[in-house]
Coordinates of C-alpha atoms and ligand atoms in Angstrom, one line a residue:
M189 CA 63.0 -38.8 -47.3
T190 CA 65.7 -39.0 -43.7
Q191 CA 64.5 -36.4 -40.6
Q192 CA 67.3 -34.3 -38.8
A193 CA 66.3 -35.6 -34.8
P194 CA 64.2 -32.9 -33.3
R195 CA 65.9 -31.0 -31.2
P196 CA 65.6 -31.6 -27.6
G197 CA 62.3 -28.9 -25.9
A198 CA 62.1 -27.1 -29.5
G199 CA 58.0 -27.3 -30.0
R200 CA 56.5 -24.5 -31.1
A201 CA 53.7 -22.4 -30.5
A202 CA 51.3 -23.3 -32.5
S203 CA 49.5 -20.3 -34.1
A204 CA 49.8 -19.1 -37.9
P205 CA 47.4 -16.9 -39.9
L206 CA 45.5 -19.2 -42.5
V207 CA 46.3 -17.2 -45.3
G208 CA 49.4 -14.6 -47.2
N209 CA 52.3 -16.4 -44.7
A210 CA 54.0 -18.6 -46.7
S211 CA 55.7 -20.7 -43.3
E212 CA 53.4 -22.9 -41.3
P213 CA 56.4 -24.8 -38.9
T214 CA 57.2 -28.2 -39.8
L215 CA 56.4 -31.2 -37.6
F216 CA 59.4 -31.3 -35.8
E217 CA 59.8 -27.7 -34.8
F218 CA 56.6 -28.9 -32.9
S219 CA 58.3 -31.6 -30.9
S220 CA 58.8 -31.5 -27.9
P221 CA 60.3 -34.6 -26.2
G222 CA 58.0 -37.3 -24.9
R223 CA 55.1 -35.6 -26.1
R224 CA 51.9 -38.1 -28.0
A225 CA 49.7 -37.9 -30.2
Y226 CA 48.5 -41.2 -29.6
S227 CA 49.8 -44.8 -28.6
L228 CA 49.2 -48.3 -29.9
R229 CA 49.2 -49.6 -26.6
T230 CA 48.8 -53.6 -27.6
T231 CA 49.1 -55.0 -30.9
G232 CA 45.2 -55.9 -30.9
V233 CA 46.4 -60.1 -30.6
P234 CA 45.6 -61.0 -27.2
G235 CA 48.9 -62.1 -25.0
L236 CA 51.6 -61.2 -27.3
S237 CA 53.2 -58.3 -27.0
A238 CA 55.4 -56.5 -30.2
K239 CA 58.8 -58.6 -29.3
E240 CA 56.9 -61.9 -29.6
L241 CA 54.7 -61.0 -32.1
I242 CA 57.5 -59.8 -34.6
P243 CA 60.3 -61.7 -35.6
A244 CA 63.3 -60.1 -33.9
E245 CA 65.6 -59.7 -36.5
Y246 CA 62.8 -56.6 -38.3
L247 CA 63.3 -55.1 -34.6
R248 CA 64.9 -51.6 -34.9
D249 CA 67.7 -51.2 -32.6
D250 CA 67.0 -47.6 -31.6
A251 CA 63.4 -46.1 -31.3
L252 CA 62.7 -43.7 -34.3
E253 CA 63.5 -40.5 -34.9
L254 CA 59.9 -39.3 -35.4
A255 CA 57.9 -36.0 -34.1
E256 CA 56.9 -35.9 -30.0
V257 CA 53.9 -33.8 -30.6
S258 CA 50.5 -34.2 -29.0
E259 CA 47.2 -34.5 -30.9
R260 CA 45.9 -31.2 -30.7
D261 CA 49.6 -30.5 -32.1
L262 CA 49.0 -32.6 -35.2
V263 CA 45.8 -31.9 -36.1
G264 CA 46.0 -28.1 -35.6
H265 CA 49.3 -28.3 -37.9
F266 CA 47.4 -30.4 -40.8
T267 CA 44.2 -28.5 -40.7
R268 CA 46.1 -24.9 -41.6
L269 CA 48.1 -26.9 -44.2
A270 CA 44.7 -28.4 -45.5
H271 CA 43.0 -24.5 -44.7
R272 CA 45.9 -23.0 -47.7
Q273 CA 45.2 -26.0 -50.6
Y274 CA 42.7 -25.2 -53.1
C275 CA 40.5 -28.1 -53.9
V276 CA 37.7 -29.3 -55.9
D277 CA 34.9 -28.2 -53.3
L278 CA 36.8 -24.8 -52.9
G279 CA 35.7 -23.8 -56.1
A280 CA 36.7 -24.1 -59.4
Y281 CA 39.3 -26.5 -60.9
P282 CA 39.2 -26.7 -64.8
L283 CA 42.2 -29.1 -65.1
G284 CA 42.2 -30.0 -69.2
S285 CA 42.7 -33.5 -70.1
C286 CA 42.4 -34.8 -66.2
T287 CA 38.7 -33.5 -65.5
M288 CA 38.8 -32.2 -62.0
K289 CA 35.4 -31.4 -60.7
Y290 CA 32.9 -31.6 -58.1
N291 CA 32.1 -34.9 -56.5
P292 CA 28.5 -35.4 -55.3
K293 CA 28.9 -35.8 -51.3
I294 CA 26.3 -38.8 -51.4
C295 CA 28.8 -40.9 -53.0
D296 CA 31.5 -40.3 -50.5
E297 CA 28.4 -41.3 -47.5
A298 CA 28.0 -44.8 -49.7
A299 CA 32.2 -45.5 -50.0
S300 CA 32.0 -44.4 -45.8
L301 CA 29.1 -46.6 -44.6
R302 CA 30.4 -49.3 -41.9
S303 CA 28.7 -52.3 -44.2
F304 CA 31.1 -51.6 -47.0
A305 CA 33.6 -49.7 -45.9
G306 CA 33.9 -52.5 -42.4
V307 CA 34.0 -55.9 -44.5
H308 CA 37.3 -57.2 -45.1
P309 CA 38.4 -58.5 -48.5
S310 CA 39.1 -61.6 -47.4
T311 CA 35.5 -62.9 -46.5
P312 CA 34.0 -65.8 -48.1
V313 CA 31.9 -64.7 -51.6
R314 CA 28.7 -66.3 -49.9
A315 CA 29.5 -63.6 -47.2
A316 CA 29.7 -61.3 -49.0
Q317 CA 27.3 -60.9 -51.7
G318 CA 25.9 -57.4 -51.5
W319 CA 29.6 -56.9 -51.7
M320 CA 29.9 -58.5 -55.1
Q321 CA 26.6 -57.5 -56.2
I322 CA 28.2 -54.4 -55.9
L323 CA 31.0 -55.0 -58.4
V324 CA 29.2 -56.7 -60.6
E325 CA 26.4 -54.5 -61.4
L326 CA 29.1 -51.4 -61.7
E327 CA 31.2 -53.8 -64.2
E328 CA 27.0 -54.0 -66.1
M329 CA 27.2 -50.1 -66.2
L330 CA 30.1 -49.9 -67.4
C331 CA 30.1 -51.7 -70.3
S332 CA 26.9 -50.7 -71.3
I333 CA 28.4 -46.6 -71.0
T334 CA 31.4 -47.5 -72.8
G335 CA 29.4 -50.8 -75.9
M336 CA 32.1 -53.5 -73.9
A337 CA 31.4 -57.2 -73.3
A338 CA 33.2 -57.2 -70.0
A339 CA 35.2 -55.6 -67.6
T340 CA 38.0 -55.9 -64.5
L341 CA 37.3 -53.7 -62.0
Q342 CA 40.9 -54.2 -60.5
P343 CA 43.3 -51.5 -61.9
A344 CA 44.2 -49.1 -59.4
A345 CA 44.4 -45.9 -61.5
G346 CA 44.1 -44.8 -65.4
A347 CA 47.6 -46.2 -66.6
A348 CA 48.0 -48.8 -64.3
G349 CA 44.6 -49.1 -67.0
E350 CA 46.6 -49.0 -70.1
L351 CA 49.5 -51.6 -68.2
T352 CA 46.3 -54.3 -68.1
G353 CA 45.3 -53.0 -72.1
L354 CA 48.4 -53.9 -73.5
L355 CA 48.9 -56.9 -72.2
L356 CA 45.7 -57.7 -73.4
M357 CA 46.2 -57.2 -76.2
R358 CA 49.9 -59.3 -76.0
A359 CA 48.2 -61.8 -74.6
F360 CA 45.6 -61.7 -77.5
H361 CA 48.7 -61.5 -80.9
E362 CA 50.3 -63.7 -78.7
A363 CA 47.5 -66.9 -78.2
R364 CA 46.9 -66.9 -81.8
G365 CA 51.1 -67.8 -82.6
D366 CA 51.0 -63.4 -83.8
H367 CA 54.3 -61.9 -82.6
R368 CA 53.6 -58.2 -83.0
S369 CA 56.4 -55.6 -82.0
K370 CA 54.5 -52.3 -82.9
V371 CA 51.9 -49.9 -80.8
I372 CA 50.4 -46.3 -82.8
I373 CA 50.2 -43.5 -80.6
P374 CA 49.0 -39.8 -82.5
D375 CA 51.0 -37.4 -81.4
S376 CA 48.4 -36.0 -79.4
A377 CA 48.5 -38.5 -76.8
H378 CA 49.3 -38.4 -73.6
G379 CA 51.9 -39.2 -71.9
T380 CA 51.2 -42.7 -69.9
N381 CA 50.1 -43.4 -73.1
P382 CA 53.9 -44.2 -75.0
A383 CA 54.9 -44.5 -71.0
S384 CA 52.8 -47.9 -71.0
V385 CA 53.6 -49.4 -74.2
T386 CA 57.4 -48.7 -73.2
L387 CA 56.3 -51.1 -70.4
G388 CA 54.3 -53.3 -72.3
G389 CA 56.5 -54.7 -74.3
Y390 CA 56.3 -52.9 -77.5
E391 CA 58.1 -50.0 -79.4
V392 CA 56.1 -46.3 -80.1
V393 CA 55.0 -45.7 -83.4
T394 CA 54.3 -42.1 -83.5
V395 CA 52.1 -40.5 -86.2
G396 CA 51.0 -36.8 -86.4
S397 CA 47.5 -34.9 -86.4
D398 CA 46.6 -33.2 -89.2
G399 CA 45.5 -29.9 -89.3
R400 CA 42.7 -30.3 -88.3
G401 CA 43.9 -31.6 -85.6
F402 CA 42.9 -35.4 -86.1
V403 CA 45.2 -38.2 -86.7
N404 CA 46.7 -38.5 -89.8
V405 CA 45.1 -40.7 -91.5
A406 CA 48.0 -40.5 -94.6
Q407 CA 50.5 -40.7 -92.8
L408 CA 48.2 -43.8 -90.1
K409 CA 48.7 -45.6 -93.6
D410 CA 51.4 -46.0 -94.4
A411 CA 52.4 -47.1 -90.3
L412 CA 50.0 -50.2 -90.6
G413 CA 51.3 -53.1 -91.0
P414 CA 51.9 -57.7 -90.1
D415 CA 54.0 -55.4 -87.1
I416 CA 51.6 -53.3 -85.7
A417 CA 49.8 -54.8 -82.4
G418 CA 47.3 -52.5 -82.1
I419 CA 46.5 -48.2 -82.0
M420 CA 45.7 -46.4 -78.6
L421 CA 43.6 -43.4 -79.1
T422 CA 41.3 -40.6 -76.8
N423 CA 38.2 -40.0 -78.3
P424 CA 37.4 -36.9 -78.5
N425 CA 41.1 -36.1 -78.9
T426 CA 43.9 -34.0 -76.0
L427 CA 42.8 -31.6 -78.1
G428 CA 38.9 -32.2 -76.4
L429 CA 37.8 -32.1 -80.8
F430 CA 36.2 -35.3 -82.3
E431 CA 38.0 -38.1 -84.1
E432 CA 34.9 -38.1 -86.9
D433 CA 37.8 -40.1 -88.4
I434 CA 37.4 -42.6 -86.5
V435 CA 35.3 -45.8 -88.6
E436 CA 37.3 -44.8 -91.2
I437 CA 40.7 -45.8 -88.9
A438 CA 38.8 -48.7 -87.1
R439 CA 38.6 -50.7 -90.5
L440 CA 42.1 -49.5 -91.1
V441 CA 44.0 -51.0 -87.9
H442 CA 41.5 -54.2 -88.2
E443 CA 42.7 -55.2 -91.0
V444 CA 45.4 -55.8 -90.4
G445 CA 45.2 -56.9 -87.8
G446 CA 45.5 -54.2 -85.4
L447 CA 43.9 -53.2 -82.1
L448 CA 42.7 -50.5 -80.7
Y449 CA 42.6 -49.5 -76.5
Y450 CA 40.7 -46.3 -76.1
D451 CA 42.4 -44.2 -73.7
G452 CA 38.8 -43.4 -71.6
A453 CA 40.3 -42.0 -68.8
N454 CA 37.6 -38.8 -69.5
L455 CA 34.8 -40.1 -70.6
N456 CA 32.0 -37.2 -69.5
P457 CA 31.5 -35.7 -73.2
I458 CA 30.3 -38.6 -74.3
L459 CA 29.0 -40.2 -71.6
G460 CA 25.5 -41.1 -73.2
V461 CA 26.0 -39.7 -76.6
V462 CA 28.6 -42.5 -78.4
R463 CA 30.2 -46.1 -77.5
P464 CA 33.5 -46.6 -77.8
G465 CA 32.6 -50.7 -79.5
D466 CA 30.1 -48.5 -81.5
M467 CA 33.5 -46.7 -82.6
G468 CA 35.3 -50.9 -83.3
F469 CA 37.6 -50.2 -79.9
D470 CA 38.6 -53.8 -78.8
I471 CA 40.1 -52.4 -75.0
V472 CA 39.1 -49.3 -73.0
H473 CA 39.8 -47.8 -69.6
M474 CA 38.2 -45.2 -67.5
N475 CA 39.6 -43.1 -65.0
L476 CA 37.0 -43.4 -62.6
H477 CA 38.6 -40.6 -60.3
K478 CA 38.0 -38.3 -63.1
T479 CA 34.1 -39.5 -64.1
F480 CA 32.7 -40.9 -61.8
A481 CA 32.7 -39.0 -58.5
T482 CA 36.1 -39.6 -57.1
P483 CA 38.8 -36.7 -56.8
H484 CA 42.1 -37.5 -58.9
G485 CA 46.1 -36.1 -57.6
G486 CA 47.6 -35.8 -54.5
G487 CA 48.2 -39.3 -55.3
G488 CA 44.8 -40.3 -53.6
P489 CA 43.2 -44.0 -54.5
G490 CA 41.9 -44.1 -57.9
A491 CA 40.5 -47.1 -60.2
G492 CA 41.2 -47.3 -64.0
P493 CA 38.5 -50.5 -65.5
V494 CA 39.5 -51.8 -68.6
A495 CA 36.5 -52.9 -71.1
V496 CA 37.2 -55.0 -73.6
S497 CA 35.1 -56.6 -76.5
Q498 CA 34.0 -60.3 -76.4
R499 CA 37.1 -61.9 -78.1
L500 CA 39.3 -60.4 -75.1
V501 CA 36.7 -61.2 -72.4
G502 CA 39.2 -64.6 -71.9
Y503 CA 42.3 -62.9 -71.0
L504 CA 40.9 -60.5 -68.1
P505 CA 42.3 -60.3 -64.7
G506 CA 40.8 -63.0 -62.3
P507 CA 39.1 -63.8 -60.1
R508 CA 36.5 -62.0 -61.4
P509 CA 33.0 -61.4 -59.6
V510 CA 30.2 -63.0 -61.5
R511 CA 26.8 -63.4 -61.7
S512 CA 26.5 -67.3 -61.0
A513 CA 24.6 -69.7 -64.0
A514 CA 21.8 -70.7 -61.1
A515 CA 20.9 -68.0 -60.0
S516 CA 20.9 -64.4 -61.8
D517 CA 20.8 -62.5 -57.9
E518 CA 23.8 -65.1 -56.9
F519 CA 27.0 -64.2 -57.2
I520 CA 31.0 -66.0 -56.8
L521 CA 34.5 -66.2 -58.5
E522 CA 35.5 -66.7 -62.0
Q523 CA 38.9 -67.6 -63.1
P524 CA 39.1 -66.4 -66.9
A525 CA 41.0 -68.6 -69.2
H526 CA 43.5 -67.1 -70.5
S527 CA 44.0 -64.6 -68.0
I528 CA 46.7 -62.7 -67.8
G529 CA 46.7 -63.3 -63.9
R530 CA 46.4 -61.1 -61.2
V531 CA 46.8 -56.3 -61.9
H532 CA 45.5 -55.6 -58.0
T533 CA 45.7 -56.9 -55.1
Y534 CA 41.5 -58.6 -54.5
Y535 CA 39.0 -56.6 -56.0
G536 CA 40.4 -53.4 -56.2
N537 CA 40.0 -50.1 -54.7
S538 CA 37.0 -51.1 -54.2
L539 CA 35.9 -48.2 -51.8
V540 CA 36.3 -45.7 -55.5
L541 CA 34.4 -48.3 -57.2
L542 CA 31.6 -48.0 -55.1
R543 CA 31.5 -44.1 -55.3
A544 CA 31.8 -45.2 -58.9
W545 CA 28.6 -47.6 -59.0
T546 CA 26.2 -43.9 -56.2
Y547 CA 27.4 -41.4 -58.6
I548 CA 26.2 -43.6 -62.0
R549 CA 22.7 -45.1 -59.7
L550 CA 22.1 -41.2 -58.8
N551 CA 22.1 -39.8 -62.5
G552 CA 20.9 -42.7 -63.9
A553 CA 21.2 -42.6 -67.8
E554 CA 19.3 -39.4 -68.6
G555 CA 21.4 -37.8 -66.5
L556 CA 24.2 -39.0 -67.6
R557 CA 23.6 -37.2 -71.0
R558 CA 23.1 -35.2 -69.2
V559 CA 26.7 -34.1 -67.3
A560 CA 27.6 -34.5 -71.7
D561 CA 25.9 -32.1 -72.7
V562 CA 27.0 -29.7 -70.1
A563 CA 30.3 -30.5 -70.1
V564 CA 30.9 -30.1 -74.0
L565 CA 28.3 -26.9 -73.5
N566 CA 30.5 -25.3 -70.7
A567 CA 34.0 -25.7 -73.1
N568 CA 31.9 -23.7 -76.4
W569 CA 31.1 -21.1 -74.0
L570 CA 33.9 -20.8 -72.0
R571 CA 35.7 -20.8 -75.7
E572 CA 33.7 -18.2 -77.2
K573 CA 34.3 -15.6 -74.7
L574 CA 38.0 -16.0 -75.0
R575 CA 37.8 -15.5 -79.1
G576 CA 39.6 -12.4 -79.2
F577 CA 41.5 -12.5 -76.8
Y578 CA 43.3 -16.2 -76.9
D579 CA 45.0 -17.8 -80.0
F580 CA 42.6 -21.0 -81.4
P581 CA 45.4 -23.0 -82.5
Y582 CA 42.4 -26.0 -84.2
D583 CA 39.8 -23.5 -84.6
H584 CA 36.6 -26.2 -84.2
P585 CA 34.4 -27.4 -81.9
V586 CA 35.1 -28.9 -79.0
M587 CA 34.0 -31.8 -77.2
H588 CA 34.3 -31.0 -72.7
E589 CA 38.2 -29.0 -73.1
C590 CA 39.4 -26.5 -75.0
V591 CA 42.8 -25.6 -76.2
I592 CA 43.4 -22.3 -76.6
S593 CA 47.5 -20.3 -77.5
V594 CA 48.8 -17.5 -76.0
S595 CA 51.7 -17.5 -78.3
S596 CA 50.6 -13.8 -79.6
L597 CA 49.4 -12.6 -76.2
K598 CA 53.9 -14.6 -75.3
K599 CA 54.4 -12.4 -79.0
T600 CA 52.8 -8.5 -77.7
T601 CA 53.8 -8.7 -74.4
G602 CA 56.3 -11.4 -72.8
V603 CA 53.2 -12.9 -70.8
R604 CA 53.8 -16.6 -70.9
A605 CA 50.9 -19.0 -71.1
L606 CA 52.6 -20.0 -67.1
D607 CA 52.4 -16.3 -66.5
V608 CA 48.4 -16.5 -67.8
A609 CA 48.3 -19.7 -65.1
K610 CA 49.8 -19.2 -61.9
R611 CA 48.2 -14.4 -62.2
L612 CA 44.8 -17.0 -62.4
L613 CA 44.9 -17.9 -58.8
E614 CA 44.2 -14.5 -57.8
F615 CA 41.2 -14.3 -59.4
G616 CA 40.5 -17.6 -57.0
F617 CA 40.6 -20.2 -59.1
H618 CA 43.4 -24.0 -60.0
A619 CA 45.2 -23.2 -62.9
P620 CA 44.4 -24.9 -66.8
T621 CA 46.3 -27.5 -67.7
V622 CA 49.7 -25.6 -69.2
Y623 CA 52.1 -26.8 -72.2
F624 CA 49.8 -29.7 -72.9
P625 CA 49.3 -30.6 -75.3
L626 CA 52.8 -30.6 -76.4
I627 CA 51.6 -29.5 -79.8
V628 CA 50.5 -26.6 -79.5
D629 CA 52.2 -23.2 -78.7
E630 CA 52.6 -21.5 -75.3
A631 CA 49.3 -24.2 -74.3
L632 CA 46.2 -23.8 -71.9
M633 CA 44.4 -26.9 -72.1
I634 CA 41.0 -24.8 -70.2
E635 CA 38.1 -28.4 -68.7
P636 CA 35.1 -26.1 -67.4
T637 CA 33.0 -30.1 -65.8
E638 CA 30.1 -29.3 -66.0
T639 CA 30.1 -29.0 -62.4
E640 CA 30.1 -24.8 -62.4
S641 CA 27.5 -23.1 -62.9
P642 CA 26.8 -20.8 -65.8
E643 CA 28.0 -17.7 -63.2
T644 CA 31.6 -19.6 -62.6
I645 CA 32.4 -19.8 -65.8
A646 CA 31.6 -16.2 -67.1
A647 CA 34.0 -14.8 -63.8
L648 CA 36.9 -17.6 -65.3
A649 CA 36.2 -15.7 -68.9
A650 CA 36.3 -12.7 -66.9
A651 CA 39.6 -13.1 -65.3
L652 CA 41.7 -14.3 -68.9
V653 CA 39.7 -11.9 -71.2
E654 CA 41.3 -9.1 -67.4
I655 CA 45.1 -11.0 -68.0
A656 CA 44.9 -10.0 -71.4
Q657 CA 44.3 -6.9 -71.1
E658 CA 45.7 -6.0 -67.8
A659 CA 49.0 -7.1 -69.3
A660 CA 48.5 -5.1 -73.4
R661 CA 47.8 -2.1 -70.8
E662 CA 51.3 -2.8 -68.4
R663 CA 53.0 -3.1 -71.7
E664 CA 51.7 -0.1 -73.8
E665 CA 52.8 1.9 -70.3
G666 CA 55.4 0.0 -70.2
T667 CA 54.9 -0.9 -66.0
A668 CA 56.6 -3.9 -65.0
L669 CA 54.1 -6.8 -65.7
T670 CA 51.7 -8.4 -63.0
A671 CA 51.3 -11.4 -64.4
A672 CA 54.9 -12.1 -64.4
H673 CA 55.4 -12.1 -60.6
A674 CA 52.1 -13.6 -60.4
P675 CA 50.5 -14.6 -57.9
R676 CA 51.3 -12.5 -54.7
S677 CA 48.3 -12.9 -52.9
T678 CA 48.2 -17.2 -52.5
P679 CA 49.3 -18.8 -49.7
V680 CA 53.3 -19.7 -51.3
Q681 CA 53.7 -16.8 -54.3
R682 CA 56.1 -18.1 -57.4
V683 CA 57.8 -20.2 -57.2
D684 CA 61.2 -21.6 -58.5
E685 CA 59.9 -24.6 -61.0
A686 CA 62.8 -26.0 -61.5
R687 CA 65.2 -25.3 -58.2
A688 CA 63.6 -28.1 -56.9
A689 CA 64.8 -30.7 -59.6
R690 CA 67.9 -29.1 -60.0
Q691 CA 69.1 -28.4 -55.7
L692 CA 67.2 -32.3 -54.4
V693 CA 67.4 -31.2 -50.7
S694 CA 65.3 -34.7 -48.9
T695 CA 66.2 -34.1 -45.4
F696 CA 65.7 -31.2 -43.1
D697 CA 67.7 -30.5 -40.2
A698 CA 65.4 -27.6 -38.2
R699 CA 68.3 -26.1 -36.9
R700 CA 69.1 -24.4 -40.4
Ligands
PLP1004 C1 44.8 -38.8 -66.3 C2 44.9 -39.5 -67.8 C3 45.2 -41.0 -67.7 C4 46.8 -41.5 -66.2 O1 45.5 -41.4 -65.9 P1 46.9 -41.7 -64.4 O2 44.8 -42.3 -63.3 O3 47.3 -41.1 -63.8 O4 46.9 -43.1 -63.7 C5 45.9 -41.2 -69.4 N1 45.0 -40.7 -70.2 C6 44.9 -39.9 -69.7 C7 44.1 -39.0 -71.9 C8 44.3 -39.3 -68.6 O5 43.8 -38.2 -69.0

């Protein structure tokens, strides 16, 4: 992104109402020559100026054109923007597929302890034994949750975990001189799955869903053969349904020498109930930033550990912190024999890992089981409250999320899934996932999560029912559809979803 030079003396008074105003000025509009929010007076290296420290060819000729603002104006700007945001700490965030739930504050507190946050990642392992213990214990807990033999904590996100898993799959086959070219994915899969398969150098083979919303086993049988490296599945699948044929699927894939990859981005519905390892999976990635106490989105750090079965342990990224053979309370680094190499610097996003460790220890086995029970109960309860007002394309008890369709409402009133999602913002809820999975027409994919109270879920259901009834009423009376123009009461009103992509403007000019 490039910015125009700030206009001299353009500094603006900084006060903006909290809501109902879409025009918080940009930082450049607060700019006034000579103002500084912060100044690095030294390089931090005693006796060395920036000119001596940085090689001449890397130094700029002219000063960078930055907004010149005081710390006070800077903080005011970002605080006003923050007050107009919706976030997990504010209210329910029923975003299907990508669990967004409230996270206990004690996890943030753990991650801000100086004794962890202040340790340089290059600290010798013998001087960072506490950190090593956290990493090894987290790996052990994740393995016991998933039923796997060992895990790497390095991958920085779910998609990074997927790529790591596919590279492990490739390394496993190649080590046997077995050159396979294809990976099977069901048509309800998360979009990162086919992308990771392609990036991993494999060709995607899509298998359809049957009338119940499960993997079509007949189609799967046709697709299986000696060129299949494996299958990527998530269970519960993206319709929120538990694949009842999973044991049969695992047997069929293993029979042709393929591996099973489990997309465990959202583990909350199965914690303490079933384990991917017991279902027959060989590789599992988890999104600690969905299930285990770090919110995701906005580009914040995540962690996508990958756990594997015994026969894949030797291929894991390294070096890995492990317990030493001599003493189980001593930790060392170990390089797996056939490691695929590093996928992240040092040990991964360590403070996200520490949050997950804290969350798991805080809940214990019983607490995690309760997370699963409540996540599933909430989704089913919400779904029943919506019966009769929306369509249920796959009418089956769900796990942690439910997919409903706005198809009939659209036919009778013209109100689409997008309109329902926009209108819901005015009731004080974040929108659910829309138009996903792709196999459901006008889909709303809702995950109430285990952290919301019955009162909140009842209010969410009531809002969705009210939106459907309002549309029907307005259509009957022939008045304008409120949902079609919503939201109006939020800081930013209905935006043109496509304009920014079609008319890309990446420069800012305060004079315009
Ligand atoms: C979120 C998600 C991913 C991708 O995870 P990122 O951390 O966003 O890369 C993959 N699969 C499923 C099912 C997901 O919900």
